[in-house]
């Protein structure tokens, strides 16, 4: 069979696999233009030590009463200098409601209507990306990244029967629009697939980034109109309609459509809830799901039970310093003193009662780890994964006679099914900083729980299967990054000299670097595909091109 896709790009190796219910195919250990300075840091490669110290230190505070005492009084609030307008607003809200879940804090910091990191807080002359920004992402490092994702969609379109219409491209969290631009440019080389595309959807919370995406994909002069669904413009590639929405829920689910969805460094920006399992005397236990604590010595008398307690955010005491707060050595002290800190809820909160009970993986922590177990849960990640899955495989609300399409999720987080803990991090100007300093100006992110995404996807639809996660380095190598990049490097060297060729080389090698903090190792790729009993593996996950 002759492949319509250049073989060189798609040479793949066979690899080991593990199947769960025939639908979760985990594959491990598989064998341009230079865009961004190599001195810029990706969100993760600047980081490894986590928040443990911060959590530990905050656990010493034990009661709500104490937290409330430490929260600003109205007078204090007036006098105290908060590091950002959002910090002041958050402190005022906490004063009214008491400490808030970490997820609420994260959501406000990232996407609050006014002053969120992605919604207008950072200075007008810069955005989040590149040397002048806070971090750099793979599509901004090398064009090859987006090109290979475009090729991946082409291979899925070929393998799923080359549908001649009804294809939708959906990107969640598209940043500057660079990845979609590279994907679309690549797909133009496959006219039958390009002609099958009905529309492009971009899920974007940031008004500024939405405009940047429009300028790149449609041109600076292209008008943008508003409707009930979102914002509309026309793409420079093939005159395709592009629709911007704030959430994926606003994109209609139509069963004949073949959605190709990409999420790159989107899930890490979704708010997490954090919990710790504590041993409490049985007499104080009020919640039904508590179990006897067999791990603690005091449980010999069966007088203690295990309960999940939520990590809450409250203001730091007035007059705090980096020293008094013991800002971890891994975080820069060049920021103002953190306005907030994490504290453990003194009793069960609504989320603590149901989120840690929502998966067998979480429930197992009670017996496998016992008191002291930590847990992060991202309900929004499950919502997005369920939505992708329903679009591809159909669901009771949106039945689909023939599952079709694919989702590719690339992000950082454990590739081995471990549940993330202590993974919240703050980044500002390429430095790791406290996630509680300068809220709204600091980027916040957390490790992605790929196993939770797989679980949510499979729960949402009978019509899908999940492949991966595989390390980004493996995925890109299997997709043919070496071959594609060498062509680009040669062209760049011929056009702009040897140095330009070397830069192209450095850039792609950075994406596949498998060193301890290398992007090729830390970032993972996962795919959601139409259910096929694991018989056909996608390219990049150990499969070959099928036409
Ligand atoms: N994928 C891009 C950008 C990653 S940064 C790249 O790799 O370069 C995260 C992106 O997600 C930004 O575009 C940000 O505005 C968007 N975003 C973050 N939280 C969001 C939310 N809750 N809803 C919609 N978009 C969000």
CSV table of C-alpha atoms in Angstrom, one decimal, residues 113-544:
chain,number,residue,atom,x,y,z
A,113,UNK,CA,-12.6,38.9,34.3
A,114,UNK,CA,-10.4,41.7,35.4
A,115,UNK,CA,-6.7,41.2,36.2
A,116,UNK,CA,-6.2,37.5,35.5
A,117,UNK,CA,-2.9,36.3,34.0
A,118,UNK,CA,-4.5,35.4,30.7
A,119,UNK,CA,-7.2,38.0,30.9
A,120,UNK,CA,-5.4,41.3,30.9
A,121,UNK,CA,-3.2,41.6,33.9
A,122,UNK,CA,0.2,41.6,32.2
A,123,UNK,CA,1.6,44.7,30.6
A,124,UNK,CA,0.3,45.8,27.3
A,125,UNK,CA,3.7,45.6,25.5
A,126,UNK,CA,4.3,42.0,26.2
A,127,UNK,CA,2.5,38.6,26.1
A,128,UNK,CA,3.1,35.4,28.0
A,129,UNK,CA,5.5,33.9,25.5
A,130,UNK,CA,9.1,34.2,24.4
A,131,UNK,CA,12.1,36.1,25.7
A,132,UNK,CA,10.1,39.1,26.8
A,133,UNK,CA,7.4,37.0,28.3
A,134,UNK,CA,7.4,34.4,31.0
A,135,UNK,CA,7.9,31.1,29.3
A,136,UNK,CA,8.3,29.5,25.9
A,137,UNK,CA,6.3,26.6,24.4
A,138,UNK,CA,7.2,24.0,21.9
A,139,UNK,CA,5.4,25.5,18.9
A,140,UNK,CA,7.2,28.8,19.6
A,141,UNK,CA,10.5,26.9,19.7
A,142,UNK,CA,10.3,25.2,16.3
A,143,UNK,CA,7.8,25.1,13.5
A,144,UNK,CA,8.4,21.4,13.1
A,145,UNK,CA,6.3,20.8,16.2
A,146,UNK,CA,3.1,22.1,14.7
A,147,UNK,CA,3.9,20.6,11.3
A,148,UNK,CA,4.2,17.1,12.8
A,149,UNK,CA,0.9,17.6,14.6
A,150,UNK,CA,-0.7,18.6,11.3
A,151,UNK,CA,0.8,15.4,9.8
A,152,UNK,CA,-0.6,13.4,12.7
A,153,UNK,CA,-4.1,14.7,11.9
A,154,UNK,CA,-3.6,13.8,8.2
A,155,UNK,CA,-2.7,10.3,9.1
A,156,UNK,CA,-5.8,9.9,11.2
A,157,UNK,CA,-8.0,11.4,8.5
A,158,UNK,CA,-6.5,8.9,6.0
A,159,UNK,CA,-6.9,5.9,8.4
A,160,UNK,CA,-10.5,6.8,9.2
A,161,UNK,CA,-11.6,6.7,5.5
A,162,UNK,CA,-10.8,10.2,4.1
A,163,UNK,CA,-14.2,11.7,4.9
A,164,UNK,CA,-14.7,14.4,2.2
A,165,UNK,CA,-16.5,16.9,4.4
A,166,UNK,CA,-17.5,17.6,8.0
A,167,UNK,CA,-14.0,17.8,9.3
A,168,UNK,CA,-13.5,20.3,12.2
A,169,UNK,CA,-10.2,21.5,13.6
A,170,UNK,CA,-10.5,22.5,17.3
A,171,UNK,CA,-7.7,23.9,19.4
A,172,UNK,CA,-8.1,24.6,23.1
A,173,UNK,CA,-5.7,27.2,24.6
A,174,UNK,CA,-4.1,28.3,21.3
A,175,UNK,CA,-1.7,30.9,22.7
A,176,UNK,CA,-0.4,33.1,19.9
A,177,UNK,CA,-2.0,30.8,17.3
A,178,UNK,CA,1.4,29.5,16.1
A,179,UNK,CA,0.5,25.8,16.5
A,180,UNK,CA,-2.7,26.2,14.5
A,181,UNK,CA,-0.9,28.2,11.8
A,182,UNK,CA,1.7,25.4,11.4
A,183,UNK,CA,-1.0,22.7,11.4
A,184,UNK,CA,-3.1,24.5,8.7
A,185,UNK,CA,-0.1,25.3,6.5
A,186,UNK,CA,0.9,21.6,6.7
A,187,UNK,CA,-2.6,20.4,5.9
A,188,UNK,CA,-2.7,22.6,2.8
A,189,UNK,CA,-0.2,20.1,1.3
A,190,UNK,CA,-2.9,17.5,1.4
A,191,UNK,CA,-5.7,19.2,-0.7
A,192,UNK,CA,-8.3,16.5,-0.2
A,193,UNK,CA,-8.1,16.8,3.5
A,194,UNK,CA,-7.8,20.6,3.4
A,195,UNK,CA,-11.1,20.6,1.3
A,196,UNK,CA,-12.8,18.4,3.8
A,197,UNK,CA,-12.5,21.0,6.6
A,198,UNK,CA,-15.8,22.8,7.4
A,199,UNK,CA,-14.6,25.1,10.2
A,200,UNK,CA,-11.9,25.9,12.7
A,201,UNK,CA,-12.7,26.4,16.4
A,202,UNK,CA,-10.4,28.1,18.9
A,203,UNK,CA,-11.3,27.9,22.6
A,204,UNK,CA,-9.6,30.9,24.2
A,205,UNK,CA,-10.2,32.8,27.4
A,206,UNK,CA,-7.9,35.7,26.7
A,207,UNK,CA,-9.2,38.6,24.6
A,208,UNK,CA,-5.7,39.7,23.8
A,209,UNK,CA,-4.6,36.3,22.6
A,210,UNK,CA,-7.8,35.9,20.6
A,211,UNK,CA,-6.8,39.0,18.7
A,212,UNK,CA,-3.2,37.8,18.2
A,213,UNK,CA,-4.6,34.5,16.9
A,214,UNK,CA,-6.9,36.3,14.5
A,215,UNK,CA,-4.1,38.5,13.2
A,216,UNK,CA,-1.9,35.5,12.5
A,217,UNK,CA,-4.5,33.2,11.0
A,218,UNK,CA,-6.7,35.7,9.2
A,219,UNK,CA,-4.5,38.8,8.8
A,220,UNK,CA,-4.3,42.1,10.7
A,221,UNK,CA,-6.9,43.7,8.5
A,222,UNK,CA,-9.4,40.9,8.6
A,223,UNK,CA,-12.6,41.9,10.5
A,224,UNK,CA,-13.9,40.0,13.5
A,225,UNK,CA,-17.6,39.8,14.2
A,226,UNK,CA,-19.4,38.8,17.3
A,227,UNK,CA,-22.4,36.4,17.6
A,228,UNK,CA,-24.1,34.5,20.5
A,229,UNK,CA,-21.6,31.6,20.0
A,230,UNK,CA,-18.4,33.8,20.0
A,231,UNK,CA,-16.2,35.7,17.6
A,232,UNK,CA,-15.9,35.0,13.9
A,233,UNK,CA,-13.4,35.7,11.1
A,234,UNK,CA,-12.1,34.1,7.9
A,235,UNK,CA,-8.9,32.2,7.8
A,236,UNK,CA,-6.2,33.0,5.3
A,237,UNK,CA,-5.9,29.3,4.5
A,238,UNK,CA,-8.7,28.3,2.1
A,239,UNK,CA,-11.1,31.0,3.4
A,240,UNK,CA,-12.3,28.7,6.2
A,241,UNK,CA,-14.5,30.1,8.9
A,242,UNK,CA,-12.8,30.4,12.3
A,243,UNK,CA,-14.9,30.7,15.4
A,244,UNK,CA,-13.5,31.7,18.8
A,245,UNK,CA,-15.3,30.6,22.0
A,246,UNK,CA,-14.5,30.9,25.6
A,247,UNK,CA,-15.3,27.3,26.5
A,248,UNK,CA,-15.6,24.1,24.5
A,249,UNK,CA,-19.3,23.8,25.6
A,250,UNK,CA,-20.1,26.6,23.2
A,251,UNK,CA,-19.0,24.6,20.1
A,252,UNK,CA,-22.0,22.6,18.8
A,253,UNK,CA,-21.7,18.8,18.9
A,254,UNK,CA,-23.0,17.5,15.6
A,255,UNK,CA,-22.8,13.7,15.1
A,256,UNK,CA,-21.7,13.7,11.4
A,257,UNK,CA,-18.7,15.9,12.2
A,258,UNK,CA,-15.2,14.5,12.4
A,259,UNK,CA,-13.4,16.6,15.0
A,260,UNK,CA,-9.6,16.8,15.2
A,261,UNK,CA,-8.8,18.4,18.5
A,262,UNK,CA,-5.5,19.6,19.9
A,263,UNK,CA,-4.6,20.7,23.4
A,264,UNK,CA,-1.1,21.8,23.9
A,265,UNK,CA,-0.1,23.1,27.4
A,266,UNK,CA,-3.8,23.8,28.1
A,267,UNK,CA,-4.7,21.2,30.7
A,268,UNK,CA,-1.8,22.4,33.0
A,269,UNK,CA,-3.6,25.8,33.2
A,270,UNK,CA,-6.8,24.3,34.5
A,271,UNK,CA,-7.5,24.8,38.2
A,272,UNK,CA,-6.7,22.0,40.6
A,273,UNK,CA,-8.1,21.0,44.0
A,274,UNK,CA,-5.5,19.7,46.5
A,275,UNK,CA,-6.2,17.4,49.4
A,276,UNK,CA,-4.3,15.7,52.3
A,277,UNK,CA,-5.5,12.6,54.1
A,278,UNK,CA,-5.5,13.2,57.8
A,279,UNK,CA,-6.2,10.9,60.7
A,280,UNK,CA,-8.9,12.3,63.0
A,281,UNK,CA,-10.3,11.0,66.3
A,282,UNK,CA,-13.4,8.9,65.6
A,283,UNK,CA,-15.3,11.1,68.0
A,284,UNK,CA,-14.7,14.2,65.7
A,285,UNK,CA,-15.6,12.3,62.6
A,286,UNK,CA,-18.7,13.7,61.0
A,287,UNK,CA,-18.5,12.4,57.4
A,288,UNK,CA,-19.7,9.0,56.4
A,289,UNK,CA,-16.9,7.8,54.0
A,290,UNK,CA,-14.2,7.8,56.7
A,291,UNK,CA,-12.3,4.6,57.2
A,292,UNK,CA,-10.4,3.2,60.1
A,293,UNK,CA,-6.8,4.4,60.0
A,294,UNK,CA,-4.7,1.3,60.1
A,295,UNK,CA,-1.4,3.0,59.4
A,296,UNK,CA,-1.2,5.2,62.5
A,297,UNK,CA,-0.1,3.7,65.8
A,298,UNK,CA,-3.0,5.4,67.5
A,299,UNK,CA,-5.4,3.4,65.4
A,300,UNK,CA,-4.6,0.3,67.4
A,301,UNK,CA,-7.6,1.2,69.5
A,302,UNK,CA,-9.6,1.9,66.4
A,303,UNK,CA,-10.3,5.4,67.7
A,304,UNK,CA,-9.2,7.3,64.6
A,305,UNK,CA,-10.5,7.6,61.1
A,306,UNK,CA,-9.0,8.9,57.8
A,307,UNK,CA,-10.5,12.0,56.2
A,308,UNK,CA,-9.6,14.0,53.2
A,309,UNK,CA,-9.0,17.7,54.0
A,310,UNK,CA,-8.8,20.4,51.3
A,311,UNK,CA,-5.9,22.8,50.9
A,312,UNK,CA,-7.3,26.3,51.2
A,313,UNK,CA,-5.8,29.7,50.3
A,314,UNK,CA,-5.7,32.5,52.9
A,315,UNK,CA,-3.7,35.7,53.2
A,316,UNK,CA,-0.3,35.6,54.8
A,317,UNK,CA,0.0,37.3,58.1
A,318,UNK,CA,0.7,41.0,57.9
A,319,UNK,CA,4.4,41.9,58.0
A,320,UNK,CA,5.4,38.5,56.6
A,321,UNK,CA,8.8,38.2,54.9
A,322,UNK,CA,10.2,35.6,52.5
A,323,UNK,CA,12.2,34.4,55.6
A,324,UNK,CA,9.2,34.1,57.9
A,325,UNK,CA,7.2,32.3,55.2
A,326,UNK,CA,10.2,30.1,54.4
A,327,UNK,CA,9.8,30.7,50.6
A,328,UNK,CA,11.5,27.5,49.3
A,329,UNK,CA,15.0,27.9,47.8
A,330,UNK,CA,13.6,26.7,44.5
A,331,UNK,CA,11.5,29.8,44.2
A,332,UNK,CA,13.0,33.2,43.4
A,333,UNK,CA,12.8,35.8,46.2
A,334,UNK,CA,13.0,38.6,43.8
A,335,UNK,CA,9.3,39.0,44.0
A,336,UNK,CA,7.2,40.9,46.5
A,337,UNK,CA,6.4,38.7,49.6
A,338,UNK,CA,3.6,36.3,48.8
A,339,UNK,CA,0.2,37.7,49.6
A,340,UNK,CA,-1.3,34.3,50.3
A,341,UNK,CA,-0.4,30.9,51.6
A,342,UNK,CA,-1.9,27.4,51.6
A,343,UNK,CA,-3.5,26.1,54.7
A,344,UNK,CA,-5.2,22.8,55.5
A,345,UNK,CA,-9.0,23.1,56.1
A,346,UNK,CA,-9.8,22.2,59.7
A,347,UNK,CA,-12.8,20.1,58.7
A,348,UNK,CA,-14.3,18.5,55.6
A,349,UNK,CA,-15.3,20.9,52.8
A,350,UNK,CA,-17.8,20.1,50.1
A,351,UNK,CA,-15.1,19.2,47.6
A,352,UNK,CA,-13.2,17.0,50.1
A,353,UNK,CA,-16.3,14.9,50.6
A,354,UNK,CA,-16.8,13.9,46.9
A,355,UNK,CA,-13.7,14.6,44.7
A,356,UNK,CA,-11.3,12.1,46.4
A,357,UNK,CA,-14.1,9.5,46.3
A,358,UNK,CA,-14.7,10.1,42.5
A,359,UNK,CA,-12.1,7.5,41.3
A,360,UNK,CA,-10.8,4.1,42.4
A,361,UNK,CA,-7.3,5.5,41.9
A,362,UNK,CA,-7.9,8.2,44.6
A,363,UNK,CA,-9.8,5.8,46.9
A,364,UNK,CA,-6.9,3.4,46.9
A,365,UNK,CA,-4.7,6.0,48.5
A,366,UNK,CA,-6.4,5.4,51.9
A,367,UNK,CA,-5.0,1.9,52.1
A,368,UNK,CA,-1.8,2.3,50.0
A,369,UNK,CA,-0.5,5.4,51.7
A,370,UNK,CA,-2.8,6.2,54.6
A,371,UNK,CA,-2.5,9.4,56.7
A,372,UNK,CA,-0.4,12.1,55.0
A,373,UNK,CA,-1.4,11.0,51.4
A,374,UNK,CA,-1.6,14.0,49.1
A,375,UNK,CA,-3.9,14.3,46.1
A,376,UNK,CA,-4.6,16.7,43.3
A,377,UNK,CA,-7.8,16.6,41.3
A,378,UNK,CA,-8.6,18.7,38.3
A,379,UNK,CA,-12.4,18.5,37.6
A,380,UNK,CA,-12.1,20.8,34.6
A,381,UNK,CA,-9.6,18.4,33.0
A,382,UNK,CA,-12.2,15.6,33.3
A,383,UNK,CA,-14.9,17.9,31.8
A,384,UNK,CA,-12.7,18.7,28.8
A,385,UNK,CA,-11.6,15.1,28.3
A,386,UNK,CA,-15.3,14.0,28.5
A,387,UNK,CA,-16.3,16.6,26.0
A,388,UNK,CA,-13.5,15.5,23.5
A,389,UNK,CA,-14.6,11.9,24.0
A,390,UNK,CA,-18.3,12.6,23.4
A,391,UNK,CA,-17.5,14.5,20.2
A,392,UNK,CA,-15.3,11.6,18.9
A,393,UNK,CA,-17.2,8.6,20.1
A,394,UNK,CA,-20.7,9.8,20.8
A,395,UNK,CA,-22.5,9.8,24.2
A,396,UNK,CA,-26.0,9.1,25.5
A,397,UNK,CA,-26.8,12.9,25.0
A,398,UNK,CA,-25.1,13.0,21.6
A,399,UNK,CA,-25.3,9.6,20.0
A,400,UNK,CA,-23.0,9.1,17.0
A,401,UNK,CA,-23.6,6.2,14.5
A,402,UNK,CA,-19.9,6.0,13.6
A,403,UNK,CA,-17.2,7.4,15.9
A,404,UNK,CA,-14.7,9.6,14.1
A,405,UNK,CA,-12.0,12.2,14.7
A,406,UNK,CA,-9.2,12.3,17.2
A,407,UNK,CA,-7.8,14.3,20.1
A,408,UNK,CA,-4.1,14.9,20.8
A,409,UNK,CA,-3.2,16.1,24.2
A,410,UNK,CA,0.4,17.3,24.9
A,411,UNK,CA,1.4,18.5,28.3
A,412,UNK,CA,3.6,17.8,31.3
A,413,UNK,CA,2.7,15.4,34.1
A,414,UNK,CA,3.6,11.9,35.2
A,415,UNK,CA,3.6,9.4,32.3
A,416,UNK,CA,3.3,6.4,34.6
A,417,UNK,CA,-0.1,6.9,36.1
A,418,UNK,CA,1.1,8.4,39.3
A,419,UNK,CA,-1.3,11.0,40.8
A,420,UNK,CA,0.3,14.5,40.8
A,421,UNK,CA,1.0,16.0,44.2
A,422,UNK,CA,2.5,19.3,45.3
A,423,UNK,CA,2.7,20.3,41.6
A,424,UNK,CA,1.4,23.8,41.6
A,425,UNK,CA,4.0,26.2,40.4
A,426,UNK,CA,4.4,29.9,39.6
A,427,UNK,CA,6.5,31.3,36.7
A,428,UNK,CA,7.3,34.9,36.0
A,429,UNK,CA,9.9,36.1,33.5
A,430,UNK,CA,11.4,32.7,33.1
A,431,UNK,CA,11.9,32.2,36.8
A,432,UNK,CA,10.2,29.9,39.2
A,433,UNK,CA,8.4,32.0,41.8
A,434,UNK,CA,5.9,31.5,44.6
A,435,UNK,CA,2.4,30.8,43.1
A,436,UNK,CA,1.1,33.1,45.8
A,437,UNK,CA,3.2,36.2,44.9
A,438,UNK,CA,1.8,38.8,42.5
A,439,UNK,CA,-1.4,37.0,41.7
A,440,UNK,CA,-2.5,37.8,38.1
A,441,UNK,CA,1.1,38.6,37.0
A,442,UNK,CA,2.4,35.2,37.8
A,443,UNK,CA,1.6,32.2,35.5
A,444,UNK,CA,0.2,29.3,37.5
A,445,UNK,CA,0.2,25.7,36.3
A,446,UNK,CA,0.1,22.2,37.7
A,447,UNK,CA,1.1,18.7,36.5
A,448,UNK,CA,-1.5,17.0,34.3
A,449,UNK,CA,-2.9,13.7,35.5
A,450,UNK,CA,-3.0,11.8,32.2
A,451,UNK,CA,-4.5,8.7,33.8
A,452,UNK,CA,-7.4,10.8,35.1
A,453,UNK,CA,-7.9,12.2,31.5
A,454,UNK,CA,-8.0,8.7,30.1
A,455,UNK,CA,-10.4,7.6,32.8
A,456,UNK,CA,-12.8,10.5,32.1
A,457,UNK,CA,-12.6,10.0,28.3
A,458,UNK,CA,-13.5,6.3,28.6
A,459,UNK,CA,-16.2,6.9,31.1
A,460,UNK,CA,-17.8,9.6,28.8
A,461,UNK,CA,-18.1,7.5,25.7
A,462,UNK,CA,-18.2,3.8,24.8
A,463,UNK,CA,-17.0,4.8,21.3
A,464,UNK,CA,-13.4,5.8,22.1
A,465,UNK,CA,-10.1,4.3,23.1
A,466,UNK,CA,-7.1,6.1,24.6
A,467,UNK,CA,-3.4,5.7,23.5
A,468,UNK,CA,-0.4,6.8,25.6
A,469,UNK,CA,0.8,8.8,27.3
A,470,UNK,CA,4.2,8.5,25.5
A,471,UNK,CA,7.1,10.8,26.1
A,472,UNK,CA,7.1,13.8,23.7
A,473,UNK,CA,10.6,12.9,22.6
A,474,UNK,CA,9.4,9.4,21.5
A,475,UNK,CA,6.2,10.8,19.9
A,476,UNK,CA,8.1,13.4,17.9
A,477,UNK,CA,10.9,11.0,16.8
A,478,UNK,CA,8.3,8.5,15.6
A,479,UNK,CA,6.6,11.2,13.7
A,480,UNK,CA,9.8,11.8,11.9
A,481,UNK,CA,11.1,15.0,13.5
A,482,UNK,CA,14.7,14.2,12.7
A,483,UNK,CA,14.1,13.9,9.0
A,484,UNK,CA,11.9,16.9,8.7
A,485,UNK,CA,14.2,19.1,10.8
A,486,UNK,CA,17.3,18.1,8.8
A,487,UNK,CA,15.6,19.3,5.6
A,488,UNK,CA,14.7,22.6,7.3
A,489,UNK,CA,18.2,23.0,8.8
A,490,UNK,CA,19.8,22.5,5.4
A,491,UNK,CA,17.5,25.1,3.8
A,492,UNK,CA,18.1,27.6,6.6
A,493,UNK,CA,21.9,27.1,6.2
A,494,UNK,CA,21.7,27.6,2.5
A,495,UNK,CA,19.6,30.7,2.8
A,496,UNK,CA,20.9,32.4,5.9
A,497,UNK,CA,24.3,30.7,6.7
A,498,UNK,CA,25.6,28.0,8.8
A,499,UNK,CA,24.6,29.5,12.1
A,500,UNK,CA,20.9,29.6,11.0
A,501,UNK,CA,21.1,25.8,10.2
A,502,UNK,CA,22.6,25.2,13.6
A,503,UNK,CA,19.8,27.1,15.3
A,504,UNK,CA,17.2,24.9,13.6
A,505,UNK,CA,19.1,21.9,14.8
A,506,UNK,CA,19.3,23.1,18.4
A,507,UNK,CA,15.6,24.0,18.5
A,508,UNK,CA,14.3,20.6,17.5
A,509,UNK,CA,16.8,18.8,19.7
A,510,UNK,CA,15.4,20.8,22.6
A,511,UNK,CA,11.9,19.4,22.0
A,512,UNK,CA,13.1,15.8,22.1
A,513,UNK,CA,15.8,16.2,24.8
A,514,UNK,CA,15.5,13.3,27.1
A,515,UNK,CA,17.7,14.6,29.9
A,516,UNK,CA,16.2,14.6,33.4
A,517,UNK,CA,14.5,18.0,32.8
A,518,UNK,CA,14.4,17.8,29.0
A,519,UNK,CA,11.2,18.6,27.2
A,520,UNK,CA,11.3,15.3,25.4
A,521,UNK,CA,11.1,13.4,28.6
A,522,UNK,CA,8.9,15.6,30.8
A,523,UNK,CA,6.2,16.4,28.3
A,524,UNK,CA,3.8,13.6,27.3
A,525,UNK,CA,1.5,12.9,24.4
A,526,UNK,CA,-1.9,11.2,24.7
A,527,UNK,CA,-4.5,10.4,22.0
A,528,UNK,CA,-8.2,9.8,22.1
A,529,UNK,CA,-9.4,7.9,19.1
A,530,UNK,CA,-12.5,6.1,17.8
A,531,UNK,CA,-12.9,2.7,19.5
A,532,UNK,CA,-11.1,0.0,17.5
A,533,UNK,CA,-10.3,-2.6,20.1
A,534,UNK,CA,-6.7,-1.3,20.1
A,535,UNK,CA,-6.2,-3.0,16.7
A,536,UNK,CA,-4.9,0.1,14.9
A,537,UNK,CA,-2.3,2.1,16.7
A,538,UNK,CA,-1.9,5.8,15.8
A,539,UNK,CA,1.3,7.0,14.3
A,540,UNK,CA,3.6,8.4,17.0
A,541,UNK,CA,2.2,5.8,19.4
A,542,UNK,CA,3.8,2.8,17.7
A,543,UNK,CA,1.5,2.5,14.7
A,544,UNK,CA,2.2,2.9,11.0
